Tab-separated table of C-alpha atoms in Angstrom:
chain	number	residue	atom	x	y	z
A	1	MET	CA	96.355	125.697	112.030
A	2	LYS	CA	97.802	122.247	112.726
A	3	ILE	CA	95.760	119.045	112.688
A	4	THR	CA	96.585	115.405	113.349
A	5	THR	CA	94.660	112.702	111.537
A	6	ASP	CA	94.873	109.136	110.317
A	7	GLY	CA	94.545	108.845	106.575
A	8	LEU	CA	94.879	106.500	103.629
A	9	VAL	CA	96.813	107.765	100.608
A	10	ILE	CA	94.454	107.242	97.664
A	11	TRP	CA	96.315	109.341	95.089
A	12	GLU	CA	99.762	110.801	94.586
A	13	SER	CA	101.363	112.956	91.926
A	14	LYS	CA	104.849	114.334	91.504
A	15	THR	CA	105.383	118.067	91.659
A	16	GLY	CA	108.667	119.921	91.422
A	17	GLU	CA	111.904	117.960	91.615
A	18	ALA	CA	111.144	115.588	94.501
A	19	ASP	CA	107.812	116.582	96.039
A	20	ARG	CA	104.404	114.938	96.116
A	21	VAL	CA	100.845	116.181	96.217
A	22	ILE	CA	98.795	113.479	97.904
A	23	THR	CA	95.096	112.863	98.351
A	24	LEU	CA	94.106	111.402	101.710
A	25	LEU	CA	90.913	109.641	102.697
A	26	THR	CA	90.269	110.395	106.371
A	27	GLU	CA	87.338	110.086	108.760
A	28	ASN	CA	86.753	113.765	108.010
A	29	GLY	CA	86.682	113.329	104.255
A	30	ILE	CA	89.067	113.909	101.383
A	31	ILE	CA	92.119	116.052	102.148
A	32	THR	CA	94.777	117.233	99.691
A	33	ALA	CA	98.281	117.794	101.052
A	34	TYR	CA	101.743	118.789	99.868
A	35	ALA	CA	104.603	116.528	100.970
A	36	LYS	CA	107.955	118.262	100.438
A	37	ASN	CA	110.911	116.061	99.434
A	38	SER	CA	108.784	112.928	99.852
A	39	LEU	CA	110.222	111.418	96.669
A	40	ARG	CA	113.746	111.449	98.056
A	41	PRO	CA	114.624	107.870	99.136
A	42	LYS	CA	115.856	108.728	102.638
A	43	ASN	CA	113.255	111.359	103.483
A	44	LYS	CA	111.072	110.623	106.529
A	45	LEU	CA	107.920	111.250	104.475
A	46	THR	CA	108.755	108.920	101.587
A	47	SER	CA	107.079	105.755	102.884
A	48	PRO	CA	104.112	107.151	104.857
A	49	THR	CA	102.996	109.311	101.907
A	50	SER	CA	103.154	106.448	99.392
A	51	MET	CA	100.083	105.178	97.559
A	52	LEU	CA	97.762	102.969	99.660
A	53	CYS	CA	99.732	103.577	102.850
A	54	PHE	CA	97.637	104.164	105.979
A	55	SER	CA	99.466	106.668	108.173
A	56	ASN	CA	99.072	109.191	110.951
A	57	PHE	CA	99.644	112.690	109.582
A	58	GLU	CA	100.505	116.025	111.136
A	59	LEU	CA	99.269	118.679	108.738
A	60	TYR	CA	99.396	122.450	108.537
A	61	SER	CA	96.562	124.159	106.705
A	62	GLY	CA	97.481	126.449	103.841
A	63	THR	CA	95.693	128.621	101.305
A	64	ASN	CA	94.981	125.871	98.771
A	65	MET	CA	95.965	122.663	100.543
A	66	TYR	CA	97.546	121.225	103.650
A	67	THR	CA	101.292	120.665	104.095
A	68	VAL	CA	102.567	117.439	105.641
A	69	ASP	CA	104.786	118.288	108.608
A	70	ASP	CA	105.247	114.718	109.826
A	71	ALA	CA	103.799	111.266	109.179
A	72	GLN	CA	104.103	107.810	110.704
A	73	ILE	CA	103.042	104.562	109.036
A	74	LYS	CA	100.237	102.707	110.794
A	75	HIS	CA	99.587	99.971	108.227
A	76	ARG	CA	100.829	98.935	104.799
A	77	PHE	CA	99.069	96.489	102.519
A	78	ILE	CA	102.360	94.901	101.543
A	79	LYS	CA	101.073	92.020	99.415
A	80	LEU	CA	99.365	94.423	97.018
A	81	SER	CA	102.754	95.511	95.668
A	82	THR	CA	103.240	92.072	94.079
A	83	ASP	CA	99.630	91.454	93.008
A	84	VAL	CA	98.892	93.268	89.756
A	85	ASN	CA	95.193	92.412	89.719
A	86	GLY	CA	94.724	93.284	93.389
A	87	TYR	CA	96.631	96.556	93.091
A	88	SER	CA	94.729	97.596	89.968
A	89	LEU	CA	91.426	96.884	91.727
A	90	ALA	CA	92.550	98.980	94.696
A	91	ALA	CA	93.478	101.803	92.303
A	92	TYR	CA	89.961	101.641	90.840
A	93	PHE	CA	88.501	101.935	94.333
A	94	CYS	CA	90.712	104.975	94.923
A	95	GLU	CA	89.402	106.626	91.771
A	96	LEU	CA	85.807	106.078	92.886
A	97	LEU	CA	86.616	107.512	96.304
A	98	LYS	CA	88.113	110.642	94.755
A	99	LEU	CA	84.889	111.126	92.820
A	100	LEU	CA	82.330	110.154	95.456
A	101	ALA	CA	83.717	110.658	98.972
A	102	PRO	CA	82.974	114.019	100.637
A	103	ILE	CA	85.656	116.704	100.838
A	104	GLU	CA	86.548	117.618	104.430
A	105	ASP	CA	83.264	116.242	105.756
A	106	ALA	CA	82.269	113.105	107.670
A	107	ALA	CA	83.500	110.029	105.798
A	108	GLU	CA	83.945	107.298	108.416
A	109	ASP	CA	81.873	104.817	106.409
A	110	PHE	CA	83.878	105.466	103.233
A	111	LEU	CA	87.141	104.886	105.098
A	112	SER	CA	85.835	101.724	106.756
A	113	LEU	CA	84.643	100.339	103.414
A	114	MET	CA	88.001	101.005	101.803
A	115	THR	CA	90.185	99.612	104.576
A	116	ASN	CA	88.040	96.474	104.895
A	117	SER	CA	88.209	95.972	101.127
A	118	LEU	CA	91.978	96.460	101.035
A	119	TYR	CA	92.433	93.975	103.870
A	120	LEU	CA	90.454	91.311	102.007
A	121	ILE	CA	92.361	91.933	98.764
A	122	ASN	CA	95.710	91.931	100.542
A	123	GLU	CA	94.998	88.702	102.430
A	124	GLY	CA	93.208	86.904	99.593
A	125	LYS	CA	90.206	86.320	101.841
A	126	LYS	CA	87.549	86.690	99.135
A	127	PRO	CA	87.401	86.512	95.310
A	128	LEU	CA	88.295	89.842	93.710
A	129	PHE	CA	85.039	89.877	91.738
A	130	LEU	CA	83.043	89.654	94.970
A	131	ILE	CA	85.068	92.379	96.714
A	132	LYS	CA	84.661	94.600	93.660
A	133	SER	CA	80.889	94.133	93.492
A	134	VAL	CA	80.401	94.738	97.207
A	135	PHE	CA	82.553	97.875	97.108
A	136	GLU	CA	80.737	99.226	94.041
A	137	MET	CA	77.239	98.762	95.431
A	138	ARG	CA	78.131	99.995	98.905
A	139	ILE	CA	79.986	103.133	97.806
A	140	MET	CA	77.079	104.059	95.566
A	141	CYS	CA	74.794	103.781	98.601
A	142	LEU	CA	77.111	105.952	100.689
A	143	ALA	CA	77.227	108.535	97.898
A	144	GLY	CA	73.435	108.802	97.760
A	145	TYR	CA	72.619	106.306	95.010
A	146	MET	CA	71.081	103.531	97.122
A	147	PRO	CA	68.927	101.239	94.955
A	148	ASP	CA	65.374	100.602	96.093
A	149	ILE	CA	65.025	96.832	95.798
A	150	ALA	CA	63.068	95.921	98.910
A	151	GLU	CA	60.066	95.168	96.713
A	152	CYS	CA	58.866	95.248	93.117
A	153	ALA	CA	58.654	98.846	91.911
A	154	GLU	CA	55.366	98.070	90.151
A	155	CYS	CA	53.286	95.798	92.401
A	156	GLY	CA	55.099	95.910	95.745
A	157	GLU	CA	55.762	92.154	95.876
A	158	SER	CA	58.854	91.433	97.980
A	159	ASN	CA	59.062	87.634	97.853
A	160	SER	CA	59.064	87.043	94.114
A	161	ALA	CA	61.292	84.281	92.768
A	162	GLY	CA	62.388	86.546	89.930
A	163	GLY	CA	65.236	89.010	89.992
A	164	PHE	CA	65.023	91.847	87.470
A	165	PHE	CA	67.050	94.994	88.146
A	166	ASP	CA	66.809	98.366	86.425
A	167	VAL	CA	70.266	99.953	86.711
A	168	THR	CA	69.082	103.340	85.450
A	169	ASN	CA	66.412	103.821	88.098
A	170	GLY	CA	67.899	101.514	90.726
A	171	VAL	CA	64.728	99.481	91.229
A	172	PHE	CA	63.671	95.824	91.237
A	173	TYR	CA	60.856	94.184	89.270
A	174	CYS	CA	59.215	90.827	89.775
A	175	GLU	CA	58.707	88.443	86.866
A	176	SER	CA	55.074	89.452	86.436
A	177	CYS	CA	55.837	93.162	86.104
A	178	VAL	CA	59.170	93.210	84.309
A	179	LYS	CA	57.627	93.761	80.868
A	180	LYS	CA	56.274	97.086	82.098
A	181	SER	CA	59.759	98.328	82.956
A	182	GLY	CA	61.199	98.100	79.460
A	183	ARG	CA	64.817	98.108	80.633
A	184	ALA	CA	65.313	95.791	83.626
A	185	VAL	CA	67.655	92.828	83.190
A	186	ASN	CA	67.336	89.419	84.808
A	187	ILE	CA	70.098	88.984	87.382
A	188	GLY	CA	68.338	86.250	89.344
A	189	ALA	CA	66.891	86.120	92.819
A	190	ALA	CA	70.234	85.223	94.440
A	191	ALA	CA	71.954	88.332	93.075
A	192	VAL	CA	69.043	90.504	94.192
A	193	SER	CA	69.311	88.992	97.679
A	194	ALA	CA	73.055	89.703	97.665
A	195	ILE	CA	72.456	93.359	96.785
A	196	ARG	CA	69.881	93.627	99.564
A	197	HIS	CA	72.482	92.289	101.983
A	198	ILE	CA	75.221	94.626	100.726
A	199	ILE	CA	73.129	97.759	101.126
A	200	SER	CA	71.752	96.883	104.567
A	201	ALA	CA	74.483	94.969	106.466
A	202	GLU	CA	76.742	96.737	108.950
A	203	GLY	CA	80.490	97.283	108.575
A	204	GLY	CA	82.579	94.298	107.568
A	205	LYS	CA	79.473	92.075	107.524
A	206	ILE	CA	78.700	93.345	104.027
A	207	PHE	CA	81.136	90.743	102.682
A	208	SER	CA	79.619	87.858	104.669
A	209	PHE	CA	77.272	86.073	102.306
A	210	ASP	CA	77.342	83.011	100.071
A	211	ILE	CA	76.647	83.203	96.360
A	212	GLY	CA	77.013	80.746	93.493
A	213	VAL	CA	79.316	81.241	90.522
A	214	ALA	CA	76.548	82.142	88.068
A	215	SER	CA	74.914	84.559	90.491
A	216	LEU	CA	78.277	86.167	91.303
A	217	SER	CA	78.813	86.745	87.587
A	218	ALA	CA	75.425	88.458	87.367
A	219	LEU	CA	76.213	90.537	90.458
A	220	LYS	CA	79.579	91.525	88.972
A	221	ASP	CA	77.970	92.749	85.761
A	222	VAL	CA	75.142	94.680	87.397
A	223	SER	CA	77.260	96.377	90.079
A	224	GLU	CA	79.704	97.671	87.481
A	225	ALA	CA	76.854	98.776	85.221
A	226	TYR	CA	75.273	100.606	88.161
A	227	VAL	CA	78.479	102.539	88.814
A	228	CYS	CA	79.038	103.389	85.155
A	229	THR	CA	75.429	104.516	84.741
A	230	HIS	CA	75.435	106.912	87.683
A	231	VAL	CA	79.052	108.123	87.811
A	232	ASP	CA	79.264	110.617	84.979
A	233	HIS	CA	82.980	110.192	84.504
A	234	ARG	CA	85.356	108.005	82.511
A	235	LEU	CA	87.106	105.494	84.762
A	236	PRO	CA	90.552	104.627	83.323
A	237	THR	CA	91.439	102.465	86.326
A	238	LEU	CA	88.350	100.321	85.733
A	239	GLU	CA	89.264	99.961	82.077
A	240	PHE	CA	92.750	98.818	83.045
A	241	TYR	CA	91.478	96.365	85.658
A	242	ASN	CA	89.054	94.860	83.146
A	243	SER	CA	91.853	94.513	80.586
A	244	LEU	CA	93.665	92.270	83.078
A	245	THR	CA	90.707	90.099	84.001
A	246	THR	CA	88.806	89.600	80.743
């Protein structure tokens, strides 16, 4: 069976003398495909099957994976190739997608989140820390780990000035009830408001909010902690990104 689909290359590995096995993020989920001779410089598949390239693919289904018959580049995030921090952040996003995005099932929201994030990194439109935090919180929501922070988990208060977040249980506590939680950390009301926006806004609007430096730092810490708490997997790309930025 032959299919045609747009896809973003989120992983590649060499196999044989000059072939690639690539992982694609498509609107229909994660797809693994074999790209013959795609490591040869003059091969037609070399560029469109490269990491972080968004291409249109013609694929034949096989026993274990698809085979790339043809591919045409639709968009390349060119500036990422010269931005070590930006590229390493994108690689971290790819690792999360491999772990959390569905396999050959509806994944339009995952693809939209990734392409919007890559655009902002590539164009320098937002601070990397903000893009990272938004991506982390949003992908966790898409994967079924949406935090419940509409109101205090203990008393139901929604307009408290406090901002205490329990990363293990994904809930919010007000200042009056935080002692009962035993594990919530104070991230401040502004960071809580930012998380509420991230999990509820539509499409590219998830990045459209203002936040102060101190609150962004708190958001950065809690979003990463939330991922690491609920993704039961070592994340080498995150470790590398943090080694560049700390």
